[in-house]
Structures are given as structure tokens and as C-alpha cells.
């Protein structure tokens, strides 16, 4: 009789826990929708096309770093060096570009892609070292990447000549980083890649710029990382490494090599962010990525990844990054002191951890 009562109670318990399971799984989506609704009602102009595009463009660099961080965190690691890896790559890009312009034929047309390749190559080296330390020498990820944090920071200051931003005076660099894919003006229609020449009497303020270049790079990187994580053996090995590293090793997964690839990918994406920083702000600053480090980790956690590994998605990271930058933008629009952004984002991180624990309890019932 007792067994029969227990069997009858199980479906009822599942039905009761079903709403909790849904909320715990998709709370970040619901929270983002609530934020959009709140700021659209309280912040004048928040829900305009220009402001939403501005939010997306502002989050492009952080998203690039968050994508690399997602791979590492799913594999039960963490990369504390990405912020200064980004700054190091930005400094290298600016220094090399300044050195090459005027010394090569075709000017910027040859110097820019060459300097970008050098910056990406040099910027990936911290990831190579991290991967060797963690994958081969079994140094804990926190310690290895914390040490690389200091090394990349110091090298960035050294190559910049004392920590001052390296200015890039070459004409056209800022036009690339601040350009758009498409422009529209009612008087002339659409124009690709460059703003159209307006006829006499046309108002410049009616010009609409669509899809900034940094955002396009971030979107392409997101799609590639989404495919890599969810559709390839590399992604399956990443989940296996975070979920059960010993079982992954016994299954024949090359754990050390996989770890090396993960940290090199994280450093590469941070270097891409550093290159975009130079193109957008026309200088290489060793501190460029420092404010984005915690944002990148927070975005992954808010997006549903577990710091214990084995769980997380690229879509979740995208939602987490959006939440952070919607909060930052919305608080500014409604006139709240910018310092409250840190309080709000910190509270959201704690909420994300609580939701992760609630989800674990619901699923283990």
C-alpha cells in the first residue's frame, strides 16, 4: 500500500516541479525581457533602433571575450588573463601598425592586415602558455591564468613605453573601426560600406547607419563558436572534459591537447577584441580589456554555465552579455548614478548562482 501511494505521489511531484524547472532553466531569458520592458517604459528613447544598435555595438568586444571564456568554463576552467591579453594584443597592433605605415607599398592596405595578423599571433601566445601549464603540467587554471594576467599586463605596459596608450595617427583606421555595413538616407536610398554624399538640402541627421563593423565581427564569431561548440567533436570533447575529466581521459579524448586548444582559442578571441579596440578608438591601451574581464565571466555565469564545468551554451552567453549591457545602458538613460551598475550586475551574478543551485535541486528530485 505504501509503495502504491509513493508511485502515485511521484507524478504529482513532477508536475509540481515542472514550473520551477522551466523558470530555473530560462530565467535569464525572462529576466532580459523584464529588463527590456522596464527600461522601455521608464527610459525615453531606450527602445529606439539607434539605442538598441548602440547596446549591441558596445557589447561586441565583451562578447568576443565571453565566447572564449565559455569554452574554458564549460571545460571546468577559467581564464583570468583575457583582459590583459586583449590589451597586450591592442598595444602590439598599434605599435606594429605605426612601424609599418609608410615603410610598405600600398600603405595602409598592406600594413593593416599584416599588423592584424601579427597582433593575433602574438596575442594567442598567452593562451599557448596557459594551455601548456594547465594541460601538461597540471597547474590549476586559477593560478596559471592569474600568473599570465600579470605577465600580459607587464608586457603590455613595456611595449607601450610605460603604460600610456599608443596612439594611431594613420588616416582611415578610425573610419574602419567606426564604419557601418549599410547606410540609408531618404534622399538617396541605401549605400554600402560608406556614407553617401547628400544632395543640397538633405538633412544629415536623417542618415541611418546600420550594422557597425565591430558588431558584424562579433556576430560572425558567435555563429562560428556556436557551431564549434554544438555541432563538432571539439564541442563534445569540451563538454566531456568539464563533466568528467577522468572518464574523458579513459575514453581516449586527448585531454592535454584539448585543454591547449581551449586556452589558445580564448586568447585568440581576446586578441580579436584587442584589434577591434584599436580600429575603433585609434589607440592601443594595455588596460583596454581590464574592465571587460569580469563582464566576460559574469556573462557566461548569467547565461547558465556552471563554474564546475560540463554545462553552458553560446546562446546563454549571448543572453548574459545582453543583460549586462542592457542594465548599463538603461541605468544611464533613466539617470541613475553609473556606480550602481556594479551593484546591479553583482546582484544579477548572485541571482544566477542561486538559480543554478535551484535548477540542480529541481533536476535531482
Short mmCIF file of C-alpha atoms in Angstrom, two decimals, residues 81-92 94 149 152-166 277-278 283-291:
data_model
loop_
_atom_site.label_atom_id
_atom_site.label_comp_id
_atom_site.label_asym_id
_atom_site.label_seq_id
_atom_site.Cartn_x
_atom_site.Cartn_y
_atom_site.Cartn_z
CA UNK A 81 44.29 36.58 -18.35
CA UNK A 82 41.90 37.53 -21.17
CA UNK A 83 41.56 41.17 -20.12
CA UNK A 84 45.26 41.96 -20.38
CA UNK A 85 45.69 39.59 -23.31
CA UNK A 86 43.27 41.87 -25.12
CA UNK A 87 45.24 44.93 -24.02
CA UNK A 88 48.55 43.31 -24.98
CA UNK A 89 47.22 42.49 -28.47
CA UNK A 90 45.91 46.06 -28.82
CA UNK A 91 49.32 47.50 -27.96
CA UNK A 92 51.10 45.16 -30.40
CA UNK A 94 49.13 49.81 -32.61
CA UNK A 149 47.35 38.02 -16.13
CA UNK A 152 50.40 40.03 -20.19
CA UNK A 153 49.79 43.20 -18.19
CA UNK A 154 53.51 43.85 -17.75
CA UNK A 155 54.31 43.15 -21.41
CA UNK A 156 51.53 45.50 -22.49
CA UNK A 157 52.99 48.29 -20.37
CA UNK A 158 56.52 47.57 -21.60
CA UNK A 159 55.65 47.59 -25.30
CA UNK A 160 53.55 50.73 -24.90
CA UNK A 161 56.50 52.54 -23.37
CA UNK A 162 55.31 52.94 -19.80
CA UNK A 163 51.61 52.19 -19.87
CA UNK A 164 50.47 55.16 -21.95
CA UNK A 165 48.09 54.36 -24.83
CA UNK A 166 49.85 54.06 -28.19
CA UNK A 277 39.63 48.19 -29.97
CA UNK A 278 42.49 49.75 -31.94
CA UNK A 283 44.97 53.66 -29.92
CA UNK A 284 46.42 50.61 -28.23
CA UNK A 285 45.87 50.62 -24.48
CA UNK A 286 47.32 47.92 -22.21
CA UNK A 287 44.35 48.43 -19.88
CA UNK A 288 41.78 48.14 -22.67
CA UNK A 289 40.41 44.76 -21.62
CA UNK A 290 40.75 45.06 -17.86
CA UNK A 291 37.15 46.30 -17.28
#
